[in-house]
PDB file of C-alpha atoms in Angstrom:
ATOM      1  CA  UNK A   1      16.478  -9.609  -9.999  1.00 56.00           C
ATOM      2  CA  UNK A   2      16.782  -7.185  -7.253  1.00 71.00           C
ATOM      3  CA  UNK A   3      13.568  -6.051  -5.538  1.00 91.00           C
ATOM      4  CA  UNK A   4      12.774  -3.069  -4.040  1.00 96.00           C
ATOM      5  CA  UNK A   5      15.266  -1.878  -1.012  1.00 96.00           C
ATOM      6  CA  UNK A   6      14.933   1.370   1.076  1.00 97.00           C
ATOM      7  CA  UNK A   7      17.645   2.529   3.539  1.00 97.00           C
ATOM      8  CA  UNK A   8      17.996   3.295   6.154  1.00 97.00           C
ATOM      9  CA  UNK A   9      15.853   0.390   8.024  1.00 97.00           C
ATOM     10  CA  UNK A  10      14.941   2.838  11.426  1.00 97.00           C
ATOM     11  CA  UNK A  11      15.974   6.001  12.150  1.00 96.00           C
ATOM     12  CA  UNK A  12      15.451   8.197  15.186  1.00 98.00           C
ATOM     13  CA  UNK A  13      15.045  11.829  15.066  1.00 98.00           C
ATOM     14  CA  UNK A  14      14.063  15.054  17.232  1.00 98.00           C
ATOM     15  CA  UNK A  15      11.037  17.416  16.376  1.00 98.00           C
ATOM     16  CA  UNK A  16      12.036  20.135  13.865  1.00 98.00           C
ATOM     17  CA  UNK A  17      14.913  18.159  12.405  1.00 98.00           C
ATOM     18  CA  UNK A  18      15.274  16.615   8.546  1.00 98.00           C
ATOM     19  CA  UNK A  19      15.441  13.499   7.429  1.00 98.00           C
ATOM     20  CA  UNK A  20      15.965  11.852   4.056  1.00 98.00           C
ATOM     21  CA  UNK A  21      14.888   8.530   2.847  1.00 98.00           C
ATOM     22  CA  UNK A  22      16.409   6.342   0.280  1.00 98.00           C
ATOM     23  CA  UNK A  23      14.820   3.799  -1.902  1.00 98.00           C
ATOM     24  CA  UNK A  24      15.845   1.640  -4.820  1.00 97.00           C
ATOM     25  CA  UNK A  25      13.433   0.315  -7.563  1.00 95.00           C
ATOM     26  CA  UNK A  26      13.290  -2.913  -9.270  1.00 93.00           C
ATOM     27  CA  UNK A  27      14.988  -3.423 -11.848  1.00 90.00           C
ATOM     28  CA  UNK A  28      13.390  -1.914 -14.965  1.00 90.00           C
ATOM     29  CA  UNK A  29      10.777   0.178 -13.061  1.00 93.00           C
ATOM     30  CA  UNK A  30      10.681   3.792 -13.747  1.00 94.00           C
ATOM     31  CA  UNK A  31       7.695   4.688 -11.407  1.00 94.00           C
ATOM     32  CA  UNK A  32       8.090   5.052  -7.540  1.00 96.00           C
ATOM     33  CA  UNK A  33       5.441   6.065  -5.186  1.00 96.00           C
ATOM     34  CA  UNK A  34       6.132   6.991  -1.450  1.00 97.00           C
ATOM     35  CA  UNK A  35       3.454   5.635   1.048  1.00 97.00           C
ATOM     36  CA  UNK A  36       3.387   6.701   5.058  1.00 97.00           C
ATOM     37  CA  UNK A  37       1.882   3.779   7.288  1.00 96.00           C
ATOM     38  CA  UNK A  38       1.170   4.913  10.429  1.00 94.00           C
ATOM     39  CA  UNK A  39       0.977   1.954  13.224  1.00 91.00           C
ATOM     40  CA  UNK A  40      -2.281  -0.151  12.819  1.00 89.00           C
ATOM     41  CA  UNK A  41      -3.216   2.054   9.338  1.00 92.00           C
ATOM     42  CA  UNK A  42      -3.218   1.176   5.885  1.00 94.00           C
ATOM     43  CA  UNK A  43      -0.589   3.008   3.852  1.00 95.00           C
ATOM     44  CA  UNK A  44      -1.462   6.687   2.667  1.00 96.00           C
ATOM     45  CA  UNK A  45      -0.107   7.862  -0.475  1.00 95.00           C
ATOM     46  CA  UNK A  46       2.152  10.893  -0.294  1.00 97.00           C
ATOM     47  CA  UNK A  47       3.379  11.074  -3.895  1.00 95.00           C
ATOM     48  CA  UNK A  48       4.625   9.462  -6.991  1.00 95.00           C
ATOM     49  CA  UNK A  49       7.489  10.070  -9.390  1.00 95.00           C
ATOM     50  CA  UNK A  50       7.422   9.160 -12.777  1.00 93.00           C
ATOM     51  CA  UNK A  51      10.779   9.279 -15.153  1.00 91.00           C
ATOM     52  CA  UNK A  52      12.184  11.818 -12.680  1.00 93.00           C
ATOM     53  CA  UNK A  53       8.861  14.150 -12.765  1.00 94.00           C
ATOM     54  CA  UNK A  54       6.253  14.238  -9.667  1.00 93.00           C
ATOM     55  CA  UNK A  55       3.065  12.488 -11.242  1.00 90.00           C
ATOM     56  CA  UNK A  56       0.653  13.419  -8.572  1.00 90.00           C
ATOM     57  CA  UNK A  57       0.491  14.062  -4.919  1.00 94.00           C
ATOM     58  CA  UNK A  58      -1.430  13.328  -1.627  1.00 94.00           C
ATOM     59  CA  UNK A  59      -2.472  15.093   0.941  1.00 94.00           C
ATOM     60  CA  UNK A  60       0.400  15.915   2.593  1.00 97.00           C
ATOM     61  CA  UNK A  61       2.187  19.270   3.348  1.00 97.00           C
ATOM     62  CA  UNK A  62       5.082  21.042   1.163  1.00 97.00           C
ATOM     63  CA  UNK A  63       7.204  19.894   3.753  1.00 98.00           C
ATOM     64  CA  UNK A  64       7.406  16.328   2.221  1.00 98.00           C
ATOM     65  CA  UNK A  65       9.091  16.489  -1.030  1.00 97.00           C
ATOM     66  CA  UNK A  66      10.723  13.614  -3.140  1.00 97.00           C
ATOM     67  CA  UNK A  67      13.500  13.481  -6.251  1.00 97.00           C
ATOM     68  CA  UNK A  68      13.791  10.389  -8.600  1.00 97.00           C
ATOM     69  CA  UNK A  69      17.097  10.276 -10.037  1.00 95.00           C
ATOM     70  CA  UNK A  70      18.142   9.057 -13.913  1.00 94.00           C
ATOM     71  CA  UNK A  71      18.527   5.597 -12.545  1.00 92.00           C
ATOM     72  CA  UNK A  72      14.970   5.838 -11.367  1.00 94.00           C
ATOM     73  CA  UNK A  73      16.203   5.162  -7.570  1.00 95.00           C
ATOM     74  CA  UNK A  74      14.170   7.956  -4.842  1.00 97.00           C
ATOM     75  CA  UNK A  75      14.501   9.927  -2.095  1.00 98.00           C
ATOM     76  CA  UNK A  76      11.691  11.361   0.145  1.00 98.00           C
ATOM     77  CA  UNK A  77      12.696  14.556   2.423  1.00 98.00           C
ATOM     78  CA  UNK A  78      10.927  15.536   5.448  1.00 98.00           C
ATOM     79  CA  UNK A  79      11.668  19.132   6.908  1.00 98.00           C
ATOM     80  CA  UNK A  80      10.754  20.135   9.932  1.00 98.00           C
ATOM     81  CA  UNK A  81      10.047  16.975  11.522  1.00 98.00           C
ATOM     82  CA  UNK A  82       6.536  16.491  13.815  1.00 98.00           C
ATOM     83  CA  UNK A  83       5.704  13.834  16.265  1.00 98.00           C
ATOM     84  CA  UNK A  84       3.109  12.505  13.919  1.00 97.00           C
ATOM     85  CA  UNK A  85       5.116  11.905  11.373  1.00 98.00           C
ATOM     86  CA  UNK A  86       6.343   8.710  12.990  1.00 98.00           C
ATOM     87  CA  UNK A  87       5.469   5.844  10.923  1.00 97.00           C
ATOM     88  CA  UNK A  88       6.799   3.417   8.657  1.00 97.00           C
ATOM     89  CA  UNK A  89       7.375   5.124   5.222  1.00 98.00           C
ATOM     90  CA  UNK A  90       6.992   2.800   2.402  1.00 97.00           C
ATOM     91  CA  UNK A  91       8.041   2.991  -1.453  1.00 97.00           C
ATOM     92  CA  UNK A  92       6.439   1.264  -4.339  1.00 96.00           C
ATOM     93  CA  UNK A  93       8.301   0.702  -7.664  1.00 95.00           C
ATOM     94  CA  UNK A  94       6.294  -0.099 -10.516  1.00 92.00           C
ATOM     95  CA  UNK A  95       6.364  -0.284 -14.648  1.00 91.00           C
ATOM     96  CA  UNK A  96       4.157   2.572 -15.235  1.00 86.00           C
ATOM     97  CA  UNK A  97       2.551   5.501 -13.526  1.00 84.00           C
ATOM     98  CA  UNK A  98      -1.030   3.926 -13.901  1.00 82.00           C
ATOM     99  CA  UNK A  99      -2.274   2.049 -10.443  1.00 78.00           C
ATOM    100  CA  UNK A 100      -2.935  -0.913 -12.541  1.00 81.00           C
ATOM    101  CA  UNK A 101       0.523  -1.653 -12.722  1.00 85.00           C
ATOM    102  CA  UNK A 102       1.578  -3.871 -10.012  1.00 89.00           C
ATOM    103  CA  UNK A 103       3.356  -1.885  -7.370  1.00 92.00           C
ATOM    104  CA  UNK A 104       6.294  -3.976  -5.702  1.00 94.00           C
ATOM    105  CA  UNK A 105       6.977  -2.601  -2.282  1.00 95.00           C
ATOM    106  CA  UNK A 106      10.057  -1.971  -0.307  1.00 96.00           C
ATOM    107  CA  UNK A 107      10.059  -3.396   3.648  1.00 95.00           C
ATOM    108  CA  UNK A 108      10.009   0.197   4.681  1.00 97.00           C
ATOM    109  CA  UNK A 109      11.888   2.737   6.585  1.00 98.00           C
ATOM    110  CA  UNK A 110      10.674   2.954  10.486  1.00 97.00           C
ATOM    111  CA  UNK A 111      10.743   6.881  11.491  1.00 98.00           C
ATOM    112  CA  UNK A 112      10.638   7.695  15.223  1.00 98.00           C
ATOM    113  CA  UNK A 113      10.120  11.176  15.863  1.00 98.00           C
ATOM    114  CA  UNK A 114      10.929  12.218  19.493  1.00 97.00           C
TER     115      UNK A 114
ATOM    116  CA  UNK B   1     -11.157  10.612   4.609  1.00 60.00           C
ATOM    117  CA  UNK B   2     -10.747   7.055   3.974  1.00 71.00           C
ATOM    118  CA  UNK B   3     -12.247   6.059   0.734  1.00 90.00           C
ATOM    119  CA  UNK B   4     -12.086   2.327   1.455  1.00 96.00           C
ATOM    120  CA  UNK B   5     -13.492   1.085   4.669  1.00 96.00           C
ATOM    121  CA  UNK B   6     -12.278  -2.392   6.001  1.00 97.00           C
ATOM    122  CA  UNK B   7     -13.759  -4.958   8.083  1.00 97.00           C
ATOM    123  CA  UNK B   8     -12.945  -6.449  10.732  1.00 97.00           C
ATOM    124  CA  UNK B   9     -10.015  -5.146  12.226  1.00 97.00           C
ATOM    125  CA  UNK B  10      -8.650  -8.570  13.410  1.00 97.00           C
ATOM    126  CA  UNK B  11      -9.921 -12.013  13.264  1.00 98.00           C
ATOM    127  CA  UNK B  12      -9.050 -15.089  14.385  1.00 98.00           C
ATOM    128  CA  UNK B  13      -9.596 -19.045  12.906  1.00 98.00           C
ATOM    129  CA  UNK B  14      -8.816 -22.255  13.263  1.00 98.00           C
ATOM    130  CA  UNK B  15      -6.331 -24.207  11.207  1.00 98.00           C
ATOM    131  CA  UNK B  16      -8.634 -25.107   7.684  1.00 97.00           C
ATOM    132  CA  UNK B  17     -11.095 -22.649   8.354  1.00 98.00           C
ATOM    133  CA  UNK B  18     -12.368 -19.829   6.362  1.00 97.00           C
ATOM    134  CA  UNK B  19     -11.395 -15.944   7.060  1.00 97.00           C
ATOM    135  CA  UNK B  20     -13.622 -13.500   5.172  1.00 98.00           C
ATOM    136  CA  UNK B  21     -12.395  -9.659   5.368  1.00 98.00           C
ATOM    137  CA  UNK B  22     -14.721  -7.169   3.820  1.00 98.00           C
ATOM    138  CA  UNK B  23     -14.278  -3.840   2.202  1.00 98.00           C
ATOM    139  CA  UNK B  24     -16.956  -0.999   1.248  1.00 97.00           C
ATOM    140  CA  UNK B  25     -15.706   1.976  -0.819  1.00 96.00           C
ATOM    141  CA  UNK B  26     -17.900   5.287  -1.956  1.00 93.00           C
ATOM    142  CA  UNK B  27     -16.443   6.804  -5.200  1.00 93.00           C
ATOM    143  CA  UNK B  28     -18.206   4.638  -7.985  1.00 92.00           C
ATOM    144  CA  UNK B  29     -15.106   5.481 -10.354  1.00 91.00           C
ATOM    145  CA  UNK B  30     -13.045   3.023  -8.786  1.00 93.00           C
ATOM    146  CA  UNK B  31     -12.422   0.355 -11.034  1.00 90.00           C
ATOM    147  CA  UNK B  32      -9.526  -1.448  -9.827  1.00 92.00           C
ATOM    148  CA  UNK B  33      -9.254  -3.493  -6.384  1.00 94.00           C
ATOM    149  CA  UNK B  34      -6.272  -5.318  -5.206  1.00 94.00           C
ATOM    150  CA  UNK B  35      -5.644  -7.032  -1.928  1.00 97.00           C
ATOM    151  CA  UNK B  36      -2.433  -7.132  -0.140  1.00 97.00           C
ATOM    152  CA  UNK B  37      -1.050  -9.234   2.213  1.00 97.00           C
ATOM    153  CA  UNK B  38       1.928  -7.885   4.721  1.00 95.00           C
ATOM    154  CA  UNK B  39       3.927  -9.856   7.129  1.00 95.00           C
ATOM    155  CA  UNK B  40       5.836  -8.324   9.722  1.00 91.00           C
ATOM    156  CA  UNK B  41       8.971  -6.126   8.947  1.00 88.00           C
ATOM    157  CA  UNK B  42       7.671  -6.465   5.240  1.00 90.00           C
ATOM    158  CA  UNK B  43       6.109  -4.276   3.008  1.00 92.00           C
ATOM    159  CA  UNK B  44       2.796  -5.007   1.394  1.00 94.00           C
ATOM    160  CA  UNK B  45       2.699  -7.816  -1.205  1.00 95.00           C
ATOM    161  CA  UNK B  46      -0.142  -7.962  -3.845  1.00 94.00           C
ATOM    162  CA  UNK B  47      -2.054 -11.143  -3.457  1.00 96.00           C
ATOM    163  CA  UNK B  48      -4.895 -10.966  -5.655  1.00 94.00           C
ATOM    164  CA  UNK B  49      -6.890  -7.966  -7.684  1.00 93.00           C
ATOM    165  CA  UNK B  50     -10.103  -7.874  -9.397  1.00 92.00           C
ATOM    166  CA  UNK B  51     -11.725  -5.153 -11.849  1.00 89.00           C
ATOM    167  CA  UNK B  52     -15.572  -4.679 -11.722  1.00 85.00           C
ATOM    168  CA  UNK B  53     -16.458  -6.641 -14.921  1.00 88.00           C
ATOM    169  CA  UNK B  54     -16.172  -9.851 -13.336  1.00 90.00           C
ATOM    170  CA  UNK B  55     -17.885 -10.748  -9.606  1.00 92.00           C
ATOM    171  CA  UNK B  56     -15.337 -13.257  -8.249  1.00 95.00           C
ATOM    172  CA  UNK B  57     -11.527 -14.005  -9.134  1.00 95.00           C
ATOM    173  CA  UNK B  58     -10.360 -17.087  -7.444  1.00 96.00           C
ATOM    174  CA  UNK B  59      -6.344 -17.970  -7.012  1.00 95.00           C
ATOM    175  CA  UNK B  60      -5.801 -20.750  -5.267  1.00 96.00           C
ATOM    176  CA  UNK B  61      -7.144 -20.842  -1.631  1.00 97.00           C
ATOM    177  CA  UNK B  62      -7.598 -17.013  -2.098  1.00 97.00           C
ATOM    178  CA  UNK B  63     -11.350 -15.654  -3.524  1.00 96.00           C
ATOM    179  CA  UNK B  64     -12.717 -12.132  -4.515  1.00 95.00           C
ATOM    180  CA  UNK B  65     -16.271 -11.457  -4.605  1.00 95.00           C
ATOM    181  CA  UNK B  66     -17.156  -8.028  -5.781  1.00 94.00           C
ATOM    182  CA  UNK B  67     -20.714  -6.591  -5.766  1.00 93.00           C
ATOM    183  CA  UNK B  68     -20.779  -3.475  -7.966  1.00 92.00           C
ATOM    184  CA  UNK B  69     -24.236  -2.239  -6.988  1.00 93.00           C
ATOM    185  CA  UNK B  70     -23.708  -2.808  -2.893  1.00 95.00           C
ATOM    186  CA  UNK B  71     -19.738  -0.873  -3.524  1.00 95.00           C
ATOM    187  CA  UNK B  72     -18.502  -3.931  -1.408  1.00 96.00           C
ATOM    188  CA  UNK B  73     -15.566  -6.176  -2.348  1.00 96.00           C
ATOM    189  CA  UNK B  74     -14.375  -9.398  -0.103  1.00 97.00           C
ATOM    190  CA  UNK B  75     -11.367 -11.578   0.256  1.00 98.00           C
ATOM    191  CA  UNK B  76     -12.132 -15.151   1.304  1.00 98.00           C
ATOM    192  CA  UNK B  77      -9.099 -17.110   2.198  1.00 98.00           C
ATOM    193  CA  UNK B  78     -10.321 -20.731   2.437  1.00 97.00           C
ATOM    194  CA  UNK B  79      -8.163 -24.070   4.466  1.00 97.00           C
ATOM    195  CA  UNK B  80      -6.716 -21.265   6.212  1.00 97.00           C
ATOM    196  CA  UNK B  81      -2.832 -22.175   7.176  1.00 97.00           C
ATOM    197  CA  UNK B  82      -0.754 -20.972  10.030  1.00 97.00           C
ATOM    198  CA  UNK B  83       1.610 -19.133   7.230  1.00 97.00           C
ATOM    199  CA  UNK B  84      -1.466 -17.013   6.003  1.00 97.00           C
ATOM    200  CA  UNK B  85      -1.003 -15.396   9.286  1.00 98.00           C
ATOM    201  CA  UNK B  86      -0.474 -11.747   8.470  1.00 97.00           C
ATOM    202  CA  UNK B  87      -2.125  -8.271   7.483  1.00 97.00           C
ATOM    203  CA  UNK B  88      -4.214  -7.975   4.770  1.00 98.00           C
ATOM    204  CA  UNK B  89      -5.195  -4.903   3.138  1.00 97.00           C
ATOM    205  CA  UNK B  90      -8.091  -4.035   0.471  1.00 97.00           C
ATOM    206  CA  UNK B  91      -7.341  -1.109  -1.917  1.00 96.00           C
ATOM    207  CA  UNK B  92      -8.830   1.004  -4.642  1.00 95.00           C
ATOM    208  CA  UNK B  93      -8.084   2.821  -7.534  1.00 93.00           C
ATOM    209  CA  UNK B  94      -9.469   4.031 -10.971  1.00 88.00           C
ATOM    210  CA  UNK B  95      -7.795   3.509 -14.205  1.00 77.00           C
ATOM    211  CA  UNK B  96      -6.856   6.999 -14.557  1.00 78.00           C
ATOM    212  CA  UNK B  97      -5.086   7.567 -11.095  1.00 82.00           C
ATOM    213  CA  UNK B  98      -1.985   6.900  -9.952  1.00 79.00           C
ATOM    214  CA  UNK B  99      -2.494   6.225  -6.155  1.00 88.00           C
ATOM    215  CA  UNK B 100      -3.961   3.348  -4.411  1.00 92.00           C
ATOM    216  CA  UNK B 101      -6.386   3.957  -1.410  1.00 94.00           C
ATOM    217  CA  UNK B 102      -5.516   1.541   1.171  1.00 96.00           C
ATOM    218  CA  UNK B 103      -8.441  -0.133   3.758  1.00 97.00           C
ATOM    219  CA  UNK B 104      -6.878   0.511   7.671  1.00 96.00           C
ATOM    220  CA  UNK B 105      -6.145  -3.580   7.120  1.00 97.00           C
ATOM    221  CA  UNK B 106      -7.013  -6.829   9.037  1.00 98.00           C
ATOM    222  CA  UNK B 107      -4.633  -8.610  11.047  1.00 97.00           C
ATOM    223  CA  UNK B 108      -5.355 -12.870  10.582  1.00 98.00           C
ATOM    224  CA  UNK B 109      -4.135 -14.939  13.234  1.00 98.00           C
ATOM    225  CA  UNK B 110      -4.610 -18.796  12.060  1.00 98.00           C
ATOM    226  CA  UNK B 111      -4.426 -20.916  14.944  1.00 97.00           C
ATOM    227  CA  UNK B 112      -2.989 -24.685  14.338  1.00 92.00           C
TER     228      UNK B 112
END
């Protein structure tokens, strides 16, 4: 059984650019949640995708958007990057949309915005 | 606005000692309280979770204590080992919710 994988591991962008982060969910999981983890902080919920539809969204602006594909992998897109977007971006997959379903986290993508 | 407040920010314990991490919440609708463990370079991994119908749950050396009236819950790591050195996050959610609200994390260092 393959766990949650994310790519790339690290990347560096400049302010105003756009970035796409990718996540492959664990086999059999139909739900992907994305979190932003700033240095020294706990993960903050960005949004969740369940069966290719956005199922819920946290307090993030519209320039944060996502997709989920038929194989349940997912992308996080961030437009017009700001310095404060520098963080570790985590995706988590689960079998089902409710928070009671254990979320399995990937290792994250470290984004640095200069 | 942080819905779950976690303390301390960091702690150092000797091998064999007890590590205690505390969390407090305001939303009385929360009814699921997991703890996650995160090692450097890794994503968080579920360690243990509790629902408010019980006051304590134990799994090996890890115990969650839950106080519904005080809206507090804590993680106790008994017989702490160097391999327990990690960052621990408490979290909370409701059965109708889709997201977890995390605390800010506690970095635990176990000295041999």
